[in-house]
PDB file of C-alpha atoms and ligand atoms in Angstrom:
ATOM      1  CA  MET X   1      34.046  23.994  79.664  1.00 35.00           C
ATOM      2  CA  SER X   2      31.456  21.391  78.912  1.00 39.00           C
ATOM      3  CA  ASN X   3      30.417  21.171  75.297  1.00 43.00           C
ATOM      4  CA  GLN X   4      26.871  20.147  76.164  1.00 46.00           C
ATOM      5  CA  PRO X   5      24.011  22.335  77.401  1.00 48.00           C
ATOM      6  CA  ALA X   6      23.205  21.750  81.039  1.00 43.00           C
ATOM      7  CA  ARG X   7      20.212  19.483  81.458  1.00 46.00           C
ATOM      8  CA  THR X   8      17.205  20.533  83.383  1.00 44.00           C
ATOM      9  CA  SER X   9      16.398  18.322  86.341  1.00 40.00           C
ATOM     10  CA  GLY X  10      15.019  14.999  85.145  1.00 46.00           C
ATOM     11  CA  SER X  11      15.123  15.931  81.449  1.00 59.00           C
ATOM     12  CA  VAL X  12      16.121  13.344  78.889  1.00 70.00           C
ATOM     13  CA  LEU X  13      17.859  14.501  75.734  1.00 79.00           C
ATOM     14  CA  PRO X  14      16.978  12.758  72.486  1.00 85.00           C
ATOM     15  CA  PRO X  15      19.770  10.524  71.166  1.00 88.00           C
ATOM     16  CA  TYR X  16      20.586  12.938  68.347  1.00 89.00           C
ATOM     17  CA  LEU X  17      21.659  15.502  70.970  1.00 92.00           C
ATOM     18  CA  GLU X  18      23.906  13.123  72.956  1.00 92.00           C
ATOM     19  CA  GLY X  19      27.555  12.119  72.655  1.00 93.00           C
ATOM     20  CA  ILE X  20      29.208  13.125  69.427  1.00 92.00           C
ATOM     21  CA  TYR X  21      25.892  14.649  68.308  1.00 92.00           C
ATOM     22  CA  ALA X  22      25.745  16.972  71.328  1.00 94.00           C
ATOM     23  CA  PRO X  23      25.274  20.683  70.651  1.00 95.00           C
ATOM     24  CA  VAL X  24      28.283  22.967  70.808  1.00 94.00           C
ATOM     25  CA  VAL X  25      27.833  25.815  73.283  1.00 88.00           C
ATOM     26  CA  ASP X  26      31.188  27.556  72.842  1.00 95.00           C
ATOM     27  CA  GLU X  27      31.897  30.123  70.137  1.00 98.00           C
ATOM     28  CA  VAL X  28      35.506  29.555  69.177  1.00 97.00           C
ATOM     29  CA  ASP X  29      38.248  31.302  67.203  1.00 98.00           C
ATOM     30  CA  ALA X  30      41.107  28.977  66.346  1.00 98.00           C
ATOM     31  CA  ASP X  31      43.919  30.386  64.218  1.00 96.00           C
ATOM     32  CA  HIS X  32      46.747  28.507  62.537  1.00 95.00           C
ATOM     33  CA  LEU X  33      45.110  25.102  62.471  1.00 97.00           C
ATOM     34  CA  ALA X  34      47.374  22.124  62.071  1.00 96.00           C
ATOM     35  CA  VAL X  35      47.702  21.341  58.374  1.00 95.00           C
ATOM     36  CA  VAL X  36      48.669  17.932  57.064  1.00 95.00           C
ATOM     37  CA  GLY X  37      50.725  18.594  53.943  1.00 95.00           C
ATOM     38  CA  ARG X  38      50.595  22.079  52.452  1.00 95.00           C
ATOM     39  CA  LEU X  39      47.807  24.458  51.474  1.00 96.00           C
ATOM     40  CA  PRO X  40      48.330  25.948  47.999  1.00 95.00           C
ATOM     41  CA  ASP X  41      49.059  29.702  48.122  1.00 92.00           C
ATOM     42  CA  GLU X  42      46.399  30.248  45.449  1.00 94.00           C
ATOM     43  CA  LEU X  43      43.660  28.756  47.645  1.00 96.00           C
ATOM     44  CA  ALA X  44      41.855  31.556  49.478  1.00 96.00           C
ATOM     45  CA  GLY X  45      38.341  31.750  50.849  1.00 96.00           C
ATOM     46  CA  LEU X  46      35.902  30.666  53.511  1.00 97.00           C
ATOM     47  CA  PHE X  47      33.969  27.398  53.679  1.00 97.00           C
ATOM     48  CA  ALA X  48      30.832  27.970  55.743  1.00 98.00           C
ATOM     49  CA  GLN X  49      28.283  25.506  57.077  1.00 97.00           C
ATOM     50  CA  ASN X  50      25.042  26.005  58.977  1.00 98.00           C
ATOM     51  CA  GLY X  51      23.132  23.580  61.188  1.00 96.00           C
ATOM     52  CA  PRO X  52      20.772  23.209  64.162  1.00 96.00           C
ATOM     53  CA  ASN X  53      22.474  23.553  67.535  1.00 97.00           C
ATOM     54  CA  PRO X  54      20.132  24.010  70.537  1.00 96.00           C
ATOM     55  CA  SER X  55      21.496  26.570  72.979  1.00 96.00           C
ATOM     56  CA  PHE X  56      19.301  25.227  75.812  1.00 94.00           C
ATOM     57  CA  PRO X  57      17.793  21.814  76.600  1.00 92.00           C
ATOM     58  CA  PRO X  58      14.843  21.622  74.214  1.00 91.00           C
ATOM     59  CA  GLY X  59      11.245  22.004  75.251  1.00 84.00           C
ATOM     60  CA  VAL X  60       8.162  20.071  74.233  1.00 87.00           C
ATOM     61  CA  GLY X  61       8.063  18.470  70.808  1.00 87.00           C
ATOM     62  CA  HIS X  62      11.643  19.084  69.796  1.00 90.00           C
ATOM     63  CA  SER X  63      12.779  17.742  66.457  1.00 90.00           C
ATOM     64  CA  TRP X  64      16.285  17.789  65.050  1.00 90.00           C
ATOM     65  CA  PHE X  65      15.176  20.581  62.720  1.00 91.00           C
ATOM     66  CA  ASP X  66      14.585  22.966  65.634  1.00 94.00           C
ATOM     67  CA  GLY X  67      17.972  23.872  67.110  1.00 96.00           C
ATOM     68  CA  ASP X  68      19.373  27.391  66.969  1.00 97.00           C
ATOM     69  CA  GLY X  69      21.437  28.093  63.890  1.00 98.00           C
ATOM     70  CA  MET X  70      25.181  27.849  64.301  1.00 98.00           C
ATOM     71  CA  VAL X  71      27.502  28.691  61.435  1.00 98.00           C
ATOM     72  CA  HIS X  72      30.940  27.124  61.296  1.00 98.00           C
ATOM     73  CA  GLY X  73      33.632  28.472  59.001  1.00 98.00           C
ATOM     74  CA  VAL X  74      37.079  27.350  57.923  1.00 98.00           C
ATOM     75  CA  GLU X  75      39.069  30.137  56.292  1.00 98.00           C
ATOM     76  CA  VAL X  76      42.086  29.408  54.137  1.00 97.00           C
ATOM     77  CA  ARG X  77      44.443  32.230  53.225  1.00 95.00           C
ATOM     78  CA  ASP X  78      48.185  32.560  52.550  1.00 94.00           C
ATOM     79  CA  GLY X  79      48.714  28.889  53.269  1.00 94.00           C
ATOM     80  CA  VAL X  80      47.118  29.164  56.731  1.00 96.00           C
ATOM     81  CA  ALA X  81      43.778  27.717  57.901  1.00 97.00           C
ATOM     82  CA  SER X  82      41.639  29.095  60.716  1.00 98.00           C
ATOM     83  CA  TYR X  83      38.290  28.127  62.213  1.00 98.00           C
ATOM     84  CA  ARG X  84      35.488  29.986  63.929  1.00 98.00           C
ATOM     85  CA  ASN X  85      31.881  29.300  64.825  1.00 98.00           C
ATOM     86  CA  ARG X  86      29.036  31.585  65.849  1.00 98.00           C
ATOM     87  CA  PHE X  87      25.398  31.222  66.799  1.00 98.00           C
ATOM     88  CA  VAL X  88      23.069  33.081  64.453  1.00 98.00           C
ATOM     89  CA  ALA X  89      21.892  35.811  66.812  1.00 98.00           C
ATOM     90  CA  THR X  90      18.142  35.694  66.180  1.00 98.00           C
ATOM     91  CA  PRO X  91      15.510  37.396  68.364  1.00 97.00           C
ATOM     92  CA  GLY X  92      14.315  33.936  69.458  1.00 97.00           C
ATOM     93  CA  LEU X  93      17.785  33.054  70.717  1.00 97.00           C
ATOM     94  CA  ALA X  94      17.906  36.375  72.597  1.00 97.00           C
ATOM     95  CA  GLU X  95      14.576  35.539  74.239  1.00 97.00           C
ATOM     96  CA  ASP X  96      15.861  32.122  75.313  1.00 97.00           C
ATOM     97  CA  ARG X  97      19.044  33.626  76.709  1.00 97.00           C
ATOM     98  CA  ALA X  98      17.066  36.227  78.642  1.00 98.00           C
ATOM     99  CA  ALA X  99      14.866  33.493  80.104  1.00 97.00           C
ATOM    100  CA  GLY X 100      17.742  31.065  80.641  1.00 96.00           C
ATOM    101  CA  ALA X 101      15.719  28.316  78.975  1.00 95.00           C
ATOM    102  CA  ALA X 102      14.030  27.312  75.735  1.00 94.00           C
ATOM    103  CA  THR X 103      10.929  29.486  75.367  1.00 95.00           C
ATOM    104  CA  TYR X 104       9.511  27.940  72.190  1.00 95.00           C
ATOM    105  CA  VAL X 105       8.043  24.481  71.666  1.00 92.00           C
ATOM    106  CA  GLY X 106       9.437  22.297  68.916  1.00 89.00           C
ATOM    107  CA  SER X 107       7.923  21.532  65.542  1.00 86.00           C
ATOM    108  CA  LEU X 108       6.641  18.131  66.773  1.00 85.00           C
ATOM    109  CA  ALA X 109       4.509  19.752  69.482  1.00 84.00           C
ATOM    110  CA  GLY X 110       0.757  19.651  68.957  1.00 78.00           C
ATOM    111  CA  PRO X 111      -1.381  22.740  68.411  1.00 77.00           C
ATOM    112  CA  GLY X 112      -1.737  24.863  71.520  1.00 82.00           C
ATOM    113  CA  ALA X 113       1.390  23.496  73.224  1.00 85.00           C
ATOM    114  CA  GLY X 114       3.139  26.873  73.261  1.00 89.00           C
ATOM    115  CA  ARG X 115       4.945  29.398  71.100  1.00 91.00           C
ATOM    116  CA  ARG X 116       6.229  27.923  67.864  1.00 86.00           C
ATOM    117  CA  HIS X 117       7.793  28.838  64.513  1.00 88.00           C
ATOM    118  CA  LYS X 118      10.953  30.329  65.995  1.00 93.00           C
ATOM    119  CA  ASN X 119      13.058  31.499  63.061  1.00 95.00           C
ATOM    120  CA  VAL X 120      16.233  29.700  64.092  1.00 97.00           C
ATOM    121  CA  SER X 121      17.987  30.418  60.771  1.00 98.00           C
ATOM    122  CA  ASN X 122      19.622  27.011  60.965  1.00 98.00           C
ATOM    123  CA  THR X 123      19.233  25.333  57.603  1.00 97.00           C
ATOM    124  CA  ASP X 124      21.495  26.748  54.947  1.00 97.00           C
ATOM    125  CA  VAL X 125      23.984  29.483  54.185  1.00 98.00           C
ATOM    126  CA  VAL X 126      24.532  31.277  50.897  1.00 98.00           C
ATOM    127  CA  PHE X 127      26.815  34.019  49.596  1.00 98.00           C
ATOM    128  CA  HIS X 128      25.141  36.455  47.233  1.00 98.00           C
ATOM    129  CA  ALA X 129      25.746  40.060  46.145  1.00 97.00           C
ATOM    130  CA  GLY X 130      28.442  40.538  48.770  1.00 97.00           C
ATOM    131  CA  ARG X 131      26.301  39.184  51.606  1.00 98.00           C
ATOM    132  CA  LEU X 132      26.664  35.964  53.567  1.00 98.00           C
ATOM    133  CA  LEU X 133      23.128  34.909  54.535  1.00 98.00           C
ATOM    134  CA  SER X 134      21.862  32.198  56.860  1.00 98.00           C
ATOM    135  CA  LEU X 135      18.474  30.755  55.967  1.00 98.00           C
ATOM    136  CA  TRP X 136      15.633  28.788  57.567  1.00 97.00           C
ATOM    137  CA  TRP X 137      13.626  26.039  55.891  1.00 93.00           C
ATOM    138  CA  GLU X 138      10.227  27.284  57.071  1.00 90.00           C
ATOM    139  CA  GLY X 139      10.873  30.716  55.540  1.00 92.00           C
ATOM    140  CA  GLY X 140      11.062  34.265  56.837  1.00 93.00           C
ATOM    141  CA  LEU X 141      13.844  36.803  56.750  1.00 97.00           C
ATOM    142  CA  PRO X 142      17.386  35.549  56.261  1.00 98.00           C
ATOM    143  CA  TYR X 143      20.123  36.814  58.577  1.00 98.00           C
ATOM    144  CA  GLU X 144      23.202  38.599  57.276  1.00 98.00           C
ATOM    145  CA  LEU X 145      26.545  37.612  58.784  1.00 98.00           C
ATOM    146  CA  THR X 146      29.876  39.393  58.767  1.00 98.00           C
ATOM    147  CA  LEU X 147      32.731  38.104  56.658  1.00 97.00           C
ATOM    148  CA  PRO X 148      34.925  36.511  57.712  1.00 95.00           C
ATOM    149  CA  GLY X 149      33.837  36.935  61.340  1.00 97.00           C
ATOM    150  CA  LEU X 150      30.424  35.157  61.055  1.00 98.00           C
ATOM    151  CA  ASP X 151      28.882  37.549  63.575  1.00 98.00           C
ATOM    152  CA  THR X 152      25.228  38.370  63.000  1.00 98.00           C
ATOM    153  CA  ILE X 153      24.509  41.788  61.465  1.00 98.00           C
ATOM    154  CA  GLY X 154      20.756  41.236  61.605  1.00 98.00           C
ATOM    155  CA  PRO X 155      17.774  40.226  59.483  1.00 98.00           C
ATOM    156  CA  CYS X 156      18.143  41.071  55.798  1.00 98.00           C
ATOM    157  CA  ASP X 157      15.194  42.444  53.819  1.00 98.00           C
ATOM    158  CA  PHE X 158      17.360  43.424  50.833  1.00 98.00           C
ATOM    159  CA  GLY X 159      17.161  47.144  51.320  1.00 96.00           C
ATOM    160  CA  GLY X 160      13.507  47.004  52.293  1.00 97.00           C
ATOM    161  CA  THR X 161      12.508  45.377  49.002  1.00 97.00           C
ATOM    162  CA  LEU X 162      11.679  41.868  50.238  1.00 96.00           C
ATOM    163  CA  THR X 163       7.915  41.567  50.548  1.00 90.00           C
ATOM    164  CA  LEU X 164       7.688  37.822  51.080  1.00 94.00           C
ATOM    165  CA  GLY X 165       9.564  35.192  53.043  1.00 95.00           C
ATOM    166  CA  MET X 166      12.653  33.365  51.869  1.00 97.00           C
ATOM    167  CA  THR X 167      13.116  29.654  52.499  1.00 96.00           C
ATOM    168  CA  SER X 168      16.393  27.864  52.948  1.00 94.00           C
ATOM    169  CA  HIS X 169      17.134  26.276  49.586  1.00 96.00           C
ATOM    170  CA  VAL X 170      17.648  29.202  47.250  1.00 98.00           C
ATOM    171  CA  LYS X 171      19.349  28.895  43.867  1.00 98.00           C
ATOM    172  CA  VAL X 172      22.034  31.302  42.651  1.00 98.00           C
ATOM    173  CA  ASP X 173      22.785  31.648  38.950  1.00 98.00           C
ATOM    174  CA  HIS X 174      26.459  32.540  39.027  1.00 96.00           C
ATOM    175  CA  ARG X 175      26.382  33.737  35.409  1.00 97.00           C
ATOM    176  CA  THR X 176      23.651  36.341  35.914  1.00 98.00           C
ATOM    177  CA  GLY X 177      24.150  36.970  39.632  1.00 98.00           C
ATOM    178  CA  GLU X 178      20.449  36.301  40.302  1.00 98.00           C
ATOM    179  CA  LEU X 179      19.216  34.485  43.398  1.00 98.00           C
ATOM    180  CA  PHE X 180      15.893  32.654  43.002  1.00 98.00           C
ATOM    181  CA  PHE X 181      13.871  31.704  46.071  1.00 98.00           C
ATOM    182  CA  PHE X 182      10.384  30.751  47.162  1.00 98.00           C
ATOM    183  CA  ASP X 183       7.950  31.307  49.992  1.00 97.00           C
ATOM    184  CA  TRP X 184       5.125  28.999  51.054  1.00 94.00           C
ATOM    185  CA  ALA X 185       2.028  29.284  53.204  1.00 90.00           C
ATOM    186  CA  THR X 186      -1.151  27.465  54.162  1.00 86.00           C
ATOM    187  CA  ARG X 187      -3.312  30.079  52.446  1.00 88.00           C
ATOM    188  CA  ALA X 188      -3.708  30.842  48.734  1.00 90.00           C
ATOM    189  CA  PRO X 189      -1.702  31.142  46.632  1.00 91.00           C
ATOM    190  CA  CYS X 190       0.314  28.782  48.923  1.00 93.00           C
ATOM    191  CA  LEU X 191       3.499  29.299  46.867  1.00 97.00           C
ATOM    192  CA  GLN X 192       5.363  32.370  45.616  1.00 97.00           C
ATOM    193  CA  VAL X 193       8.600  32.581  43.666  1.00 98.00           C
ATOM    194  CA  GLY X 194      10.946  35.552  43.793  1.00 98.00           C
ATOM    195  CA  VAL X 195      14.312  36.703  42.505  1.00 98.00           C
ATOM    196  CA  ILE X 196      16.974  38.932  44.053  1.00 98.00           C
ATOM    197  CA  GLY X 197      19.022  40.683  41.380  1.00 98.00           C
ATOM    198  CA  ALA X 198      22.790  40.938  41.208  1.00 98.00           C
ATOM    199  CA  ASP X 199      22.411  44.332  42.917  1.00 98.00           C
ATOM    200  CA  GLY X 200      21.047  42.651  46.041  1.00 98.00           C
ATOM    201  CA  MET X 201      17.514  44.035  45.650  1.00 98.00           C
ATOM    202  CA  LEU X 202      14.255  42.214  44.939  1.00 98.00           C
ATOM    203  CA  ALA X 203      13.873  42.130  41.148  1.00 98.00           C
ATOM    204  CA  GLY X 204      10.536  40.349  40.889  1.00 97.00           C
ATOM    205  CA  SER X 205       8.106  37.838  42.313  1.00 97.00           C
ATOM    206  CA  ARG X 206       4.942  36.032  41.314  1.00 98.00           C
ATOM    207  CA  PRO X 207       2.368  33.724  42.887  1.00 97.00           C
ATOM    208  CA  VAL X 208       2.032  30.094  41.861  1.00 97.00           C
ATOM    209  CA  GLU X 209      -1.478  28.869  42.519  1.00 94.00           C
ATOM    210  CA  LEU X 210      -1.639  25.413  44.095  1.00 95.00           C
ATOM    211  CA  PRO X 211      -4.770  23.329  44.792  1.00 93.00           C
ATOM    212  CA  GLY X 212      -4.055  23.475  48.518  1.00 90.00           C
ATOM    213  CA  PRO X 213      -1.298  23.833  51.122  1.00 90.00           C
ATOM    214  CA  ARG X 214       1.459  21.586  49.845  1.00 93.00           C
ATOM    215  CA  VAL X 215       4.697  21.154  51.732  1.00 93.00           C
ATOM    216  CA  GLN X 216       7.591  22.899  49.988  1.00 95.00           C
ATOM    217  CA  HIS X 217      11.309  22.437  50.523  1.00 96.00           C
ATOM    218  CA  ASP X 218      13.281  23.019  47.341  1.00 97.00           C
ATOM    219  CA  ILE X 219      13.177  24.334  43.800  1.00 98.00           C
ATOM    220  CA  ALA X 220      15.476  23.921  40.803  1.00 98.00           C
ATOM    221  CA  LEU X 221      16.789  26.299  38.165  1.00 98.00           C
ATOM    222  CA  THR X 222      17.632  26.015  34.475  1.00 98.00           C
ATOM    223  CA  ASP X 223      18.609  28.713  31.996  1.00 98.00           C
ATOM    224  CA  ARG X 224      14.936  29.177  31.125  1.00 97.00           C
ATOM    225  CA  TYR X 225      12.845  28.005  34.052  1.00 98.00           C
ATOM    226  CA  VAL X 226      12.349  27.863  37.772  1.00 98.00           C
ATOM    227  CA  LEU X 227      11.099  24.361  38.592  1.00 98.00           C
ATOM    228  CA  VAL X 228       8.461  24.318  41.350  1.00 98.00           C
ATOM    229  CA  PHE X 229       6.623  21.417  42.951  1.00 98.00           C
ATOM    230  CA  ASP X 230       3.052  20.452  43.706  1.00 97.00           C
ATOM    231  CA  LEU X 231       3.744  17.141  45.425  1.00 97.00           C
ATOM    232  CA  SER X 232       1.496  14.697  47.259  1.00 94.00           C
ATOM    233  CA  MET X 233       2.433  16.042  50.697  1.00 91.00           C
ATOM    234  CA  SER X 234      -0.063  18.359  52.348  1.00 88.00           C
ATOM    235  CA  LEU X 235       0.323  20.502  55.407  1.00 80.00           C
ATOM    236  CA  ASP X 236      -2.307  19.810  58.046  1.00 74.00           C
ATOM    237  CA  PRO X 237      -2.232  22.747  60.485  1.00 66.00           C
ATOM    238  CA  ALA X 238      -5.124  21.260  62.466  1.00 66.00           C
ATOM    239  CA  ARG X 239      -3.336  17.986  63.096  1.00 62.00           C
ATOM    240  CA  ARG X 240      -3.951  16.097  66.299  1.00 58.00           C
ATOM    241  CA  SER X 241      -1.310  15.955  68.980  1.00 54.00           C
ATOM    242  CA  ASP X 242       0.539  13.193  67.172  1.00 61.00           C
ATOM    243  CA  PRO X 243       4.322  13.626  67.137  1.00 61.00           C
ATOM    244  CA  THR X 244       4.438  14.852  63.561  1.00 66.00           C
ATOM    245  CA  ILE X 245       5.274  18.162  61.962  1.00 70.00           C
ATOM    246  CA  GLY X 246       1.843  18.095  60.336  1.00 76.00           C
ATOM    247  CA  PHE X 247       2.983  16.616  57.042  1.00 83.00           C
ATOM    248  CA  ARG X 248       0.386  14.330  55.498  1.00 84.00           C
ATOM    249  CA  PHE X 249       1.320  12.162  52.523  1.00 87.00           C
ATOM    250  CA  ASP X 250      -1.586  11.264  50.264  1.00 87.00           C
ATOM    251  CA  ASP X 251      -0.754   9.050  47.314  1.00 87.00           C
ATOM    252  CA  GLU X 252      -4.151   9.822  45.811  1.00 89.00           C
ATOM    253  CA  LEU X 253      -3.073  13.424  45.281  1.00 91.00           C
ATOM    254  CA  PRO X 254      -1.267  13.936  41.993  1.00 93.00           C
ATOM    255  CA  SER X 255       2.334  15.079  42.071  1.00 97.00           C
ATOM    256  CA  ARG X 256       3.339  17.722  39.543  1.00 98.00           C
ATOM    257  CA  ILE X 257       6.436  19.591  38.457  1.00 98.00           C
ATOM    258  CA  GLY X 258       5.816  23.140  37.272  1.00 98.00           C
ATOM    259  CA  LEU X 259       7.921  25.161  34.847  1.00 98.00           C
ATOM    260  CA  VAL X 260       7.862  28.871  35.694  1.00 98.00           C
ATOM    261  CA  ASP X 261       9.437  31.257  33.212  1.00 98.00           C
ATOM    262  CA  ARG X 262      12.394  32.959  34.888  1.00 98.00           C
ATOM    263  CA  ALA X 263      11.023  36.395  34.049  1.00 97.00           C
ATOM    264  CA  LEU X 264       8.410  35.674  36.772  1.00 97.00           C
ATOM    265  CA  ALA X 265       5.656  37.495  34.878  1.00 94.00           C
ATOM    266  CA  GLY X 266       2.483  36.912  36.856  1.00 88.00           C
ATOM    267  CA  ASP X 267       0.370  36.430  33.740  1.00 89.00           C
ATOM    268  CA  SER X 268       2.691  33.814  32.264  1.00 94.00           C
ATOM    269  CA  PRO X 269       1.110  30.373  32.703  1.00 96.00           C
ATOM    270  CA  VAL X 270       2.913  27.705  34.709  1.00 97.00           C
ATOM    271  CA  ARG X 271       3.367  24.551  32.648  1.00 97.00           C
ATOM    272  CA  TRP X 272       2.608  21.540  34.865  1.00 98.00           C
ATOM    273  CA  PHE X 273       3.784  17.967  34.278  1.00 97.00           C
ATOM    274  CA  GLU X 274       2.300  15.151  36.353  1.00 97.00           C
ATOM    275  CA  ILE X 275       4.592  12.507  37.827  1.00 96.00           C
ATOM    276  CA  GLU X 276       4.062   9.458  40.010  1.00 95.00           C
ATOM    277  CA  PRO X 277       2.895  10.480  43.511  1.00 94.00           C
ATOM    278  CA  CYS X 278       5.946  11.117  45.655  1.00 95.00           C
ATOM    279  CA  TRP X 279       7.771  13.568  47.846  1.00 95.00           C
ATOM    280  CA  ILE X 280      11.077  15.313  47.049  1.00 96.00           C
ATOM    281  CA  TRP X 281      13.104  16.934  49.810  1.00 95.00           C
ATOM    282  CA  HIS X 282      16.023  18.035  47.691  1.00 97.00           C
ATOM    283  CA  THR X 283      16.920  18.586  44.085  1.00 98.00           C
ATOM    284  CA  LEU X 284      20.475  18.150  42.839  1.00 97.00           C
ATOM    285  CA  CYS X 285      20.465  20.096  39.570  1.00 97.00           C
ATOM    286  CA  ALA X 286      18.416  20.797  36.456  1.00 98.00           C
ATOM    287  CA  TRP X 287      19.107  21.890  32.915  1.00 98.00           C
ATOM    288  CA  ASP X 288      17.489  22.528  29.547  1.00 98.00           C
ATOM    289  CA  ASP X 289      18.089  19.898  26.899  1.00 98.00           C
ATOM    290  CA  GLY X 290      16.550  21.181  23.673  1.00 96.00           C
ATOM    291  CA  ASP X 291      12.792  21.085  24.182  1.00 94.00           C
ATOM    292  CA  GLU X 292      13.168  19.025  27.341  1.00 96.00           C
ATOM    293  CA  VAL X 293      14.031  19.870  30.908  1.00 98.00           C
ATOM    294  CA  VAL X 294      16.105  17.450  32.951  1.00 98.00           C
ATOM    295  CA  LEU X 295      15.790  17.388  36.735  1.00 98.00           C
ATOM    296  CA  CYS X 296      17.925  15.353  39.119  1.00 98.00           C
ATOM    297  CA  GLY X 297      16.510  14.911  42.606  1.00 96.00           C
ATOM    298  CA  ALA X 298      15.670  12.338  45.255  1.00 95.00           C
ATOM    299  CA  ARG X 299      12.120  10.974  44.994  1.00 94.00           C
ATOM    300  CA  ILE X 300      10.580   9.307  48.042  1.00 92.00           C
ATOM    301  CA  GLY X 301       7.514   7.085  47.667  1.00 88.00           C
ATOM    302  CA  SER X 302       6.701   6.717  51.394  1.00 82.00           C
ATOM    303  CA  PRO X 303       8.021   9.850  53.072  1.00 84.00           C
ATOM    304  CA  THR X 304       6.064   9.717  56.334  1.00 78.00           C
ATOM    305  CA  ARG X 305       6.025   7.015  58.999  1.00 69.00           C
ATOM    306  CA  VAL X 306       2.339   6.425  58.351  1.00 66.00           C
ATOM    307  CA  ASP X 307       0.337   7.577  55.352  1.00 65.00           C
ATOM    308  CA  LYS X 308      -3.278   8.780  55.353  1.00 67.00           C
ATOM    309  CA  HIS X 309      -4.503   5.169  55.207  1.00 68.00           C
ATOM    310  CA  GLY X 310      -2.546   4.224  58.335  1.00 66.00           C
ATOM    311  CA  ARG X 311      -0.047   2.206  56.326  1.00 63.00           C
ATOM    312  CA  SER X 312       3.570   2.252  57.502  1.00 61.00           C
ATOM    313  CA  HIS X 313       6.707   2.330  55.361  1.00 56.00           C
ATOM    314  CA  GLU X 314       6.885  -1.443  55.192  1.00 57.00           C
ATOM    315  CA  ASP X 315       3.435  -1.716  53.619  1.00 58.00           C
ATOM    316  CA  LEU X 316       4.083   0.738  50.821  1.00 53.00           C
ATOM    317  CA  PRO X 317       5.593   0.053  47.409  1.00 53.00           C
ATOM    318  CA  MET X 318       8.908   1.601  46.447  1.00 50.00           C
ATOM    319  CA  VAL X 319       8.841   4.357  43.843  1.00 47.00           C
ATOM    320  CA  ASP X 320      10.382   3.307  40.559  1.00 46.00           C
ATOM    321  CA  ASP X 321      13.233   5.750  40.028  1.00 42.00           C
ATOM    322  CA  GLU X 322      13.811   4.842  36.390  1.00 36.00           C
TER     323      GLU X 322
HETATM  324 FE1  FE2 I 401      16.881  20.758  53.175  1.00 64.99          FE
END
């Protein structure tokens, strides 16, 4: 079988969907993989990875963030390794399969181009409270997968307790068993933080008021705080038909890091600390150091091709990372 989706007549796939980057259409079970050397008997578990994998040639405005989620897993047990991969069986994927074609437009499509915001559950995967969950960066319900089969059980609302969306980059405290997450929106309060307890039920949530719709992608966790971000990247839902996701970097907007007490009491003030205007896709780690909090992450000074002044990357100064 071909390992690439059939093209529609005259369609041109973007380069990140061609050749070795081509989507995988087959769901495979491969037992007794060839092993170079020897797997220790004590090593047992499943390594799982999620990523975008379009099941059909993409429609208008496709970006590499838009493909259907596919989870790959390598299981090691009793000195033997096996592999399997499965699409995350979302309702959007079922609609595409029923139509025999992509039925949603991509995140680069302009307003009015068609149906959008398909929860493809393609961004991350996390194991928590006995559940393997696949997650999507825009937020929404995660999908629970079987272990070790990786088949989709369905959307997970944590026993009906989840009252807000869950984005892809959650943080699990392996000492307490808590899973911290966030949800973001274009309307006030624009950001909410929540925690799933070790029992797999929502244990709390609180709003974090922001001055406007700021793009969100990650948080960080210390023993005392959830670190949240009010960065200089706005979301412009009324953007023109430019090929952008609607992110608008404005270096005249202050960037701030907020410390939210982990108890998530709604009346507990968020302590904000201003930093040089920037954007941060991902954090690495954070910890308390006496009265200070240390955060490791990747700061980007010019995160969009063109900023609000029309200046391109080459015109903008680098952010000093010291
Ligand atoms: Fe990410």
